[in-house]
mmCIF file of N, CA and C in Angstrom:
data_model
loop_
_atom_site.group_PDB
_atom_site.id
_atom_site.type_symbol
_atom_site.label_atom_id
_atom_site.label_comp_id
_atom_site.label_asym_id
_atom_site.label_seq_id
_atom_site.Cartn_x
_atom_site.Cartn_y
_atom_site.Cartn_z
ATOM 1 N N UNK A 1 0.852 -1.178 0.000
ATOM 2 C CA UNK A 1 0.000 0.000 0.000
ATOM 3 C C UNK A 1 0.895 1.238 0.000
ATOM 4 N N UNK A 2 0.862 1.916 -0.824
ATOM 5 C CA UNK A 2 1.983 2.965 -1.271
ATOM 6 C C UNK A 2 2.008 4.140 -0.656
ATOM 7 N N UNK A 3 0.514 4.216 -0.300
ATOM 8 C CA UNK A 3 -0.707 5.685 0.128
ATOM 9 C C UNK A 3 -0.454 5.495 1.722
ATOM 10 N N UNK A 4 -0.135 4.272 2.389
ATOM 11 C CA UNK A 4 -0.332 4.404 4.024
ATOM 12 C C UNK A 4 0.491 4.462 4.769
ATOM 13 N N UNK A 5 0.892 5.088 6.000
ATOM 14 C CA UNK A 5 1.615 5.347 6.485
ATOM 15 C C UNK A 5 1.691 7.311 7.209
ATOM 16 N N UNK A 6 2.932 7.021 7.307
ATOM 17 C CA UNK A 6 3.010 8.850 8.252
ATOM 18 C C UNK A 6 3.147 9.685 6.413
ATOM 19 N N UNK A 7 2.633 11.032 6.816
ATOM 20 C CA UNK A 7 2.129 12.008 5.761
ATOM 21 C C UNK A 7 3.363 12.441 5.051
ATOM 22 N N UNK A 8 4.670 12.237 5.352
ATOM 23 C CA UNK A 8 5.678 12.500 5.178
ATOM 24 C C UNK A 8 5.916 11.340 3.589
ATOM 25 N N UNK A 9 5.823 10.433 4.062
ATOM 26 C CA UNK A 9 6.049 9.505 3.231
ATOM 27 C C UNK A 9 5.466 9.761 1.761
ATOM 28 N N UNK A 10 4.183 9.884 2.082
ATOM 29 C CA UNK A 10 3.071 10.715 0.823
ATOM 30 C C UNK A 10 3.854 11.310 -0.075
ATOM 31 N N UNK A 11 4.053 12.808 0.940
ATOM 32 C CA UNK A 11 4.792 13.953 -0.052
ATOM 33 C C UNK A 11 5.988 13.362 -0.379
ATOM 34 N N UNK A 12 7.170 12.455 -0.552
ATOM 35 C CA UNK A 12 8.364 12.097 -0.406
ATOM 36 C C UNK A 12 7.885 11.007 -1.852
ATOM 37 N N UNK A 13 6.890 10.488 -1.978
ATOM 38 C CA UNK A 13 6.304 9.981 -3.139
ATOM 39 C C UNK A 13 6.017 10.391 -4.324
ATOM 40 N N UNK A 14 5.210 11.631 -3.988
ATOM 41 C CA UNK A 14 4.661 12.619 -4.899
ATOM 42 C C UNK A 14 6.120 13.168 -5.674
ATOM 43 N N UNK A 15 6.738 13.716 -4.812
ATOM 44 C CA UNK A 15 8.146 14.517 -5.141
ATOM 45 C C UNK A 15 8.696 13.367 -6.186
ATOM 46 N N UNK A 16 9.359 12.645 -5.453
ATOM 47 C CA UNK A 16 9.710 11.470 -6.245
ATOM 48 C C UNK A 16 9.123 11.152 -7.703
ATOM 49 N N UNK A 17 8.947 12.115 -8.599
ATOM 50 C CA UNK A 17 7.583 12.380 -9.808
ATOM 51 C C UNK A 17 6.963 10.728 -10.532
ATOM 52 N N UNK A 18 7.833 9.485 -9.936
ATOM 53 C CA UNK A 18 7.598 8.456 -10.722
ATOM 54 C C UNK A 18 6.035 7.505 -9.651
ATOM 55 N N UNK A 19 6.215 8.544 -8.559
ATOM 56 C CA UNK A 19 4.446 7.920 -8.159
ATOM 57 C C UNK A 19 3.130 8.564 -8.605
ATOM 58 N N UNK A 20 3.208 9.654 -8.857
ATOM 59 C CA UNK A 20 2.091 10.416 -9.709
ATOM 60 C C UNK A 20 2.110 9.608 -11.105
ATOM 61 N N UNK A 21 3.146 9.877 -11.720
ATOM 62 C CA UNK A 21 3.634 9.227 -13.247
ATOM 63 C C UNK A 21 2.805 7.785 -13.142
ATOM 64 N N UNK A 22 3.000 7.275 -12.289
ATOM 65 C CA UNK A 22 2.868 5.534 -11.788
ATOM 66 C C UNK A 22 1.023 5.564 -11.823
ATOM 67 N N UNK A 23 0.833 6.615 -10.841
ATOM 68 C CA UNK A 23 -0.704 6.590 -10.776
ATOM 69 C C UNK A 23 -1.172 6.814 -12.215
ATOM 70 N N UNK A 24 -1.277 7.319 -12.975
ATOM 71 C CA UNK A 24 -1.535 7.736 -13.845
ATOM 72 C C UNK A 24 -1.357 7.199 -14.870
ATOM 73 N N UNK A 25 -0.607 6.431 -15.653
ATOM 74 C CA UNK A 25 0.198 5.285 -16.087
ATOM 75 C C UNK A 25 -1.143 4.439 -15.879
ATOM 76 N N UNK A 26 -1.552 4.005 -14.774
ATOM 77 C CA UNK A 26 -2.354 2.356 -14.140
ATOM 78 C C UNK A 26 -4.086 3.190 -14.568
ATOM 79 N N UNK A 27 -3.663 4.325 -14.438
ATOM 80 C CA UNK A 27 -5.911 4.639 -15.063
ATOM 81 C C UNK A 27 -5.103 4.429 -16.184
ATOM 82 N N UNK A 28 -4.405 5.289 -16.911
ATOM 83 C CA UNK A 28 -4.392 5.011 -18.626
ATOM 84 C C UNK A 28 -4.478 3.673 -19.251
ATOM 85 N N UNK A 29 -3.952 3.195 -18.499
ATOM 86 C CA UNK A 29 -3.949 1.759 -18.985
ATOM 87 C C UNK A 29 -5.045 0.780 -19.007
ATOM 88 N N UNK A 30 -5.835 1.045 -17.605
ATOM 89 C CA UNK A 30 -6.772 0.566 -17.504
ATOM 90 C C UNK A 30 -8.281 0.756 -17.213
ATOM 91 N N UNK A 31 -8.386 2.106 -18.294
ATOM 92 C CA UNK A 31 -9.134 3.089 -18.386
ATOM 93 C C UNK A 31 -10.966 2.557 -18.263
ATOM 94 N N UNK A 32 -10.937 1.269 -18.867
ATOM 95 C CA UNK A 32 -12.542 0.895 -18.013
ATOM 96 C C UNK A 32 -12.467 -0.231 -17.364
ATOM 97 N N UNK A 33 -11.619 -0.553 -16.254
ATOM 98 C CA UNK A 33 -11.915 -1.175 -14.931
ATOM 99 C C UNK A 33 -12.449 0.073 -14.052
ATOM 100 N N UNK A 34 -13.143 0.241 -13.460
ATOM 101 C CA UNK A 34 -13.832 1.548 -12.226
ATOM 102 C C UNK A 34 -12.976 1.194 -11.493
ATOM 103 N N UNK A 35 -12.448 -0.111 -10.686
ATOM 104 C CA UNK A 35 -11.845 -0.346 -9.743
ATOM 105 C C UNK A 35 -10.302 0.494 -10.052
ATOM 106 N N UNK A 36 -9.422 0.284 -10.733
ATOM 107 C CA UNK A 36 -8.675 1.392 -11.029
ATOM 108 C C UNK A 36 -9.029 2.451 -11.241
ATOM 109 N N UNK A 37 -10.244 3.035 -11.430
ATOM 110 C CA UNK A 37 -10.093 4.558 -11.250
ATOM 111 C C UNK A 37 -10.672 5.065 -10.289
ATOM 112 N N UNK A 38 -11.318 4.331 -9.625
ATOM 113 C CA UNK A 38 -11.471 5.251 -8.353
ATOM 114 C C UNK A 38 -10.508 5.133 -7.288
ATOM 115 N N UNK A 39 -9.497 4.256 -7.718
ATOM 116 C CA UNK A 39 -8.539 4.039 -6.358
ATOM 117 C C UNK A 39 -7.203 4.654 -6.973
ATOM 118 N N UNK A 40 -7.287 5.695 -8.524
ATOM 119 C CA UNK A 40 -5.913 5.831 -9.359
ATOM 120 C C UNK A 40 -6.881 7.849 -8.529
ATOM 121 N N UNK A 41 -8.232 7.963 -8.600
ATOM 122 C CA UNK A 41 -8.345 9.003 -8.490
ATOM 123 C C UNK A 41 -8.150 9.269 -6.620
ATOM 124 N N UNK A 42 -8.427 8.357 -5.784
ATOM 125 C CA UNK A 42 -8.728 8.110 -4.647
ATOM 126 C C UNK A 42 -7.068 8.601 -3.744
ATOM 127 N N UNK A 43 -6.145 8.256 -4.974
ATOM 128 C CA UNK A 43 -4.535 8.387 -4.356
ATOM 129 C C UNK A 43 -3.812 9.862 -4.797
ATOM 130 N N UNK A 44 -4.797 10.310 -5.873
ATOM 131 C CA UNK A 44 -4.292 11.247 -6.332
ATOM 132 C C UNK A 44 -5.182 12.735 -5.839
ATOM 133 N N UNK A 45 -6.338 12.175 -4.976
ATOM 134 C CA UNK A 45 -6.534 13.164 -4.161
ATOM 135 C C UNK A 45 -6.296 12.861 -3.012
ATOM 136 N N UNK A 46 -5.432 11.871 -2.569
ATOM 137 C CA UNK A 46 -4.329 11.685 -1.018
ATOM 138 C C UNK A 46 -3.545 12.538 -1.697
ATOM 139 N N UNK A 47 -2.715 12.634 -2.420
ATOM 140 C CA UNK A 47 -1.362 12.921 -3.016
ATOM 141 C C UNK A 47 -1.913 14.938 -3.016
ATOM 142 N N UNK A 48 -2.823 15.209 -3.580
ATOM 143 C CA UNK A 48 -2.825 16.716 -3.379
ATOM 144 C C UNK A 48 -3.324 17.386 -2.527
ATOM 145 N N UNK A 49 -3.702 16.731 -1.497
ATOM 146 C CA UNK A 49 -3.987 17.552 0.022
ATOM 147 C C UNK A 49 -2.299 18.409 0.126
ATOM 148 N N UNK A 50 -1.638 18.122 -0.256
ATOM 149 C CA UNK A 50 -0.307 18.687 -0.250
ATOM 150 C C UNK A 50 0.008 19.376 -1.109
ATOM 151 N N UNK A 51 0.163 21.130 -1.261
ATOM 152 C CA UNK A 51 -0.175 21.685 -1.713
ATOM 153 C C UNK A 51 1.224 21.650 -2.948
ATOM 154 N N UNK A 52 2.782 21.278 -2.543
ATOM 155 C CA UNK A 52 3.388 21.080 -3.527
ATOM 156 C C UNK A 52 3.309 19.795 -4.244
ATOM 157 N N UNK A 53 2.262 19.579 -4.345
ATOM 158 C CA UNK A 53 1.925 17.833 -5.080
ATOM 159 C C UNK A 53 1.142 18.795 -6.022
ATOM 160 N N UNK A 54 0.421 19.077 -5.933
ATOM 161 C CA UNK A 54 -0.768 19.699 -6.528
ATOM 162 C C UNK A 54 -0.425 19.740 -8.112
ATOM 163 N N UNK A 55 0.829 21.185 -8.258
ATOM 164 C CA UNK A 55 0.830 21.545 -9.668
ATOM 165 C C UNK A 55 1.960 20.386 -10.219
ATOM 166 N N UNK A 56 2.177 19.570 -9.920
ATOM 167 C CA UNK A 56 2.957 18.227 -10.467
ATOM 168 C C UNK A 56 1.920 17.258 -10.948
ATOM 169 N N UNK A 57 0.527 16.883 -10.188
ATOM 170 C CA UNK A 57 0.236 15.783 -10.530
ATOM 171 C C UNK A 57 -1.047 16.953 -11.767
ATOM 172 N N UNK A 58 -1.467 17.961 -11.604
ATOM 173 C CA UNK A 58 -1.973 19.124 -12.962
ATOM 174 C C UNK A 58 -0.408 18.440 -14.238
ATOM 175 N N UNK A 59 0.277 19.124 -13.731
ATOM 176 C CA UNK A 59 1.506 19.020 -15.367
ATOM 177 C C UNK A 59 0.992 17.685 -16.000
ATOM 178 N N UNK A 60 1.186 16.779 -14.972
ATOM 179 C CA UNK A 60 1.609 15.312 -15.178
ATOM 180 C C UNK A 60 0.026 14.798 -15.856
ATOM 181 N N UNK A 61 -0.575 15.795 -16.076
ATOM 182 C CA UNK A 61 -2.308 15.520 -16.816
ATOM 183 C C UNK A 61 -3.427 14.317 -15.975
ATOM 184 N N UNK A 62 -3.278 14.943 -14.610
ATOM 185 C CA UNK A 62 -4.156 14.071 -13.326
ATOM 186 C C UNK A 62 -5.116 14.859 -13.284
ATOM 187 N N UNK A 63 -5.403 15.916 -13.820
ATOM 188 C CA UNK A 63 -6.888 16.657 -14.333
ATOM 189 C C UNK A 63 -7.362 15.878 -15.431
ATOM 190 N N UNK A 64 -6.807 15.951 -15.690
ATOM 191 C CA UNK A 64 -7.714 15.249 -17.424
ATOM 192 C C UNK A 64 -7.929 13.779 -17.204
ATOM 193 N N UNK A 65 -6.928 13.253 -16.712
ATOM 194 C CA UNK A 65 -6.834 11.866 -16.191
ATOM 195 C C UNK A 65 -8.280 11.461 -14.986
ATOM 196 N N UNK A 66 -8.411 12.657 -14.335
ATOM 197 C CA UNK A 66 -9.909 12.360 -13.026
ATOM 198 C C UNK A 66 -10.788 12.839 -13.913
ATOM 199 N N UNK A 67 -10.898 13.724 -14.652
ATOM 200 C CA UNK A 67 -11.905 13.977 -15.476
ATOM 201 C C UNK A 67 -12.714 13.013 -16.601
ATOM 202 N N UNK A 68 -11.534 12.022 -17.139
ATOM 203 C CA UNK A 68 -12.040 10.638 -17.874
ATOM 204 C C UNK A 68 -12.224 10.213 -17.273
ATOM 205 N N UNK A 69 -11.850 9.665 -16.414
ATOM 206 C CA UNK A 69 -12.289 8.329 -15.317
ATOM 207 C C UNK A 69 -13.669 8.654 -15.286
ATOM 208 N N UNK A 70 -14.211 9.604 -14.654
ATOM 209 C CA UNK A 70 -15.673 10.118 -14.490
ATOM 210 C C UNK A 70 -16.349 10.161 -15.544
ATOM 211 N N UNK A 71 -15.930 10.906 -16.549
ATOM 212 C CA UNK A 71 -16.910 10.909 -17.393
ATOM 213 C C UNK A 71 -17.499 9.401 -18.043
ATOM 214 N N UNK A 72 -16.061 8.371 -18.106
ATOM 215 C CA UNK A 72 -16.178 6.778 -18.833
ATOM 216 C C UNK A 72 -16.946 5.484 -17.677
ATOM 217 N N UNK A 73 -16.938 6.457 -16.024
ATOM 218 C CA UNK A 73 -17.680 5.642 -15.107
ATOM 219 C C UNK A 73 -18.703 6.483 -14.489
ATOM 220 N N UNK A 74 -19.804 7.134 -15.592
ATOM 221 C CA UNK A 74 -20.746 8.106 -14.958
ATOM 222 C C UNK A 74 -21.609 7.307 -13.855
ATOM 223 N N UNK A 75 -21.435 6.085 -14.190
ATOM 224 C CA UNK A 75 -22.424 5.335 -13.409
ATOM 225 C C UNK A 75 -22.146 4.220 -11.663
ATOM 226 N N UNK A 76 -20.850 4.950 -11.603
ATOM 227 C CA UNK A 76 -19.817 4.228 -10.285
ATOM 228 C C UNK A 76 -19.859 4.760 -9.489
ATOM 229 N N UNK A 77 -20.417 4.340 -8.490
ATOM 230 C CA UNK A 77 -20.553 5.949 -7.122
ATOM 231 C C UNK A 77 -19.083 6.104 -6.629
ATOM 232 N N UNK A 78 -18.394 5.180 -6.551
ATOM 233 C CA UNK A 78 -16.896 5.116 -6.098
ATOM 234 C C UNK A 78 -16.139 6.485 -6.902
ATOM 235 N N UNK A 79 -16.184 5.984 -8.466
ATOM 236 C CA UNK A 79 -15.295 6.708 -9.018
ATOM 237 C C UNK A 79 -15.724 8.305 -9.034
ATOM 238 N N UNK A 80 -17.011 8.901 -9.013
ATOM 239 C CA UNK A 80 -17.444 9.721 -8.864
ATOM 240 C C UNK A 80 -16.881 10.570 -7.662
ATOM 241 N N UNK A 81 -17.247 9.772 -6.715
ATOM 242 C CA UNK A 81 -16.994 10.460 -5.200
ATOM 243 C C UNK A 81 -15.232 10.578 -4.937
ATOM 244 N N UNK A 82 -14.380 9.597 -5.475
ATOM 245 C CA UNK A 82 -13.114 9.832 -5.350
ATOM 246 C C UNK A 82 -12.271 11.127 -6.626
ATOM 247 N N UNK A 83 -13.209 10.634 -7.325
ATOM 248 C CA UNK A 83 -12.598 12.126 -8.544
ATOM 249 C C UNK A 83 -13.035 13.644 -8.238
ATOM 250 N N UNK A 84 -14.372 13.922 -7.720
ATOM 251 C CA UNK A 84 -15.014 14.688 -7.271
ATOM 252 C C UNK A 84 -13.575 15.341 -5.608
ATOM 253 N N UNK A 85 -13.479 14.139 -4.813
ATOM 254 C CA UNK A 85 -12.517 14.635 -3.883
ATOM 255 C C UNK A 85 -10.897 14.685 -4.309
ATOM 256 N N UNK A 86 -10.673 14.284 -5.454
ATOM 257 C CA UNK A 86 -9.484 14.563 -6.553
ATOM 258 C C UNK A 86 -9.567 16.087 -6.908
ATOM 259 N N UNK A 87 -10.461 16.409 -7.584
ATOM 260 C CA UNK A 87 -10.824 17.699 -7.699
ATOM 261 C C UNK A 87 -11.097 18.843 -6.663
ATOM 262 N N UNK A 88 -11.565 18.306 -6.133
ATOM 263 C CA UNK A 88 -11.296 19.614 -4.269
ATOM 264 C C UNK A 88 -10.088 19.780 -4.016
ATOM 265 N N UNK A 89 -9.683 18.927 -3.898
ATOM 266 C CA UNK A 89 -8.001 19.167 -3.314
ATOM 267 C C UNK A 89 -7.319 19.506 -4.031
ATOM 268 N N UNK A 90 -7.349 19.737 -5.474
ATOM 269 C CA UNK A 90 -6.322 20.209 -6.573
ATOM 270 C C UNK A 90 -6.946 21.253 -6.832
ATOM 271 N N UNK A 91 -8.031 21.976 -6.512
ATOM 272 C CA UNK A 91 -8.411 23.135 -6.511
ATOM 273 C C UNK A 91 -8.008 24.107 -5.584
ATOM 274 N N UNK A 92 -7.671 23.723 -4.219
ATOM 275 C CA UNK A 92 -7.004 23.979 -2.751
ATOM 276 C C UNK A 92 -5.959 24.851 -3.194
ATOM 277 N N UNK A 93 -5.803 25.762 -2.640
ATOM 278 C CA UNK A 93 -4.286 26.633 -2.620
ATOM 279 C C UNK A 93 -4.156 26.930 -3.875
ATOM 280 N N UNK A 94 -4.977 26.629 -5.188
ATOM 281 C CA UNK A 94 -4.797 26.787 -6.454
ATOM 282 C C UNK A 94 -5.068 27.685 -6.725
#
């Protein structure tokens, strides 16, 4: 589990640009399982409660990336509710 642990670890991930890359990478790939995208959007709004995560996992196209997920699982309450809180938090400090 990549996401758990002390908050430190998180940001030390994020920074590290190949876990955003990584998240993002696993929706593209597996763009209609729901189960990957609500848990690719679910990490990537862990990952931007931190406000220097934020405009890394934007570059790295994790907007557009939560924005498909949703639109291709209109019908997943999961993926909805985790992209929806993807989107709060990358709006934060923005």
């Amino acid at each position: 589990v990549i996401l758990g642990g002390h908050w430190d670890y998180k940001v030390q991930i994020a920074q590290v640009e190949w876990g955003v890359v990584a998240v993002l990478n696993a929706m593209r790939r597996h763009a209609a399982h729901p189960g990957v995208q609500e848990r690719g959007c679910g990490a990537l709004g862990t990952l931007a409660q931190h406000s220097d995560n934020q405009s890394l996992i934007a570059q790295e196209g994790g907007i557009t990336a939560v924005l498909t997920a949703m639109c291709t699982h209109l019908a997943v309450p999961g993926v909805q509710e985790q992209g929806c809180g993807a989107l709060w938090n990358l709006a934060l400090d923005a």
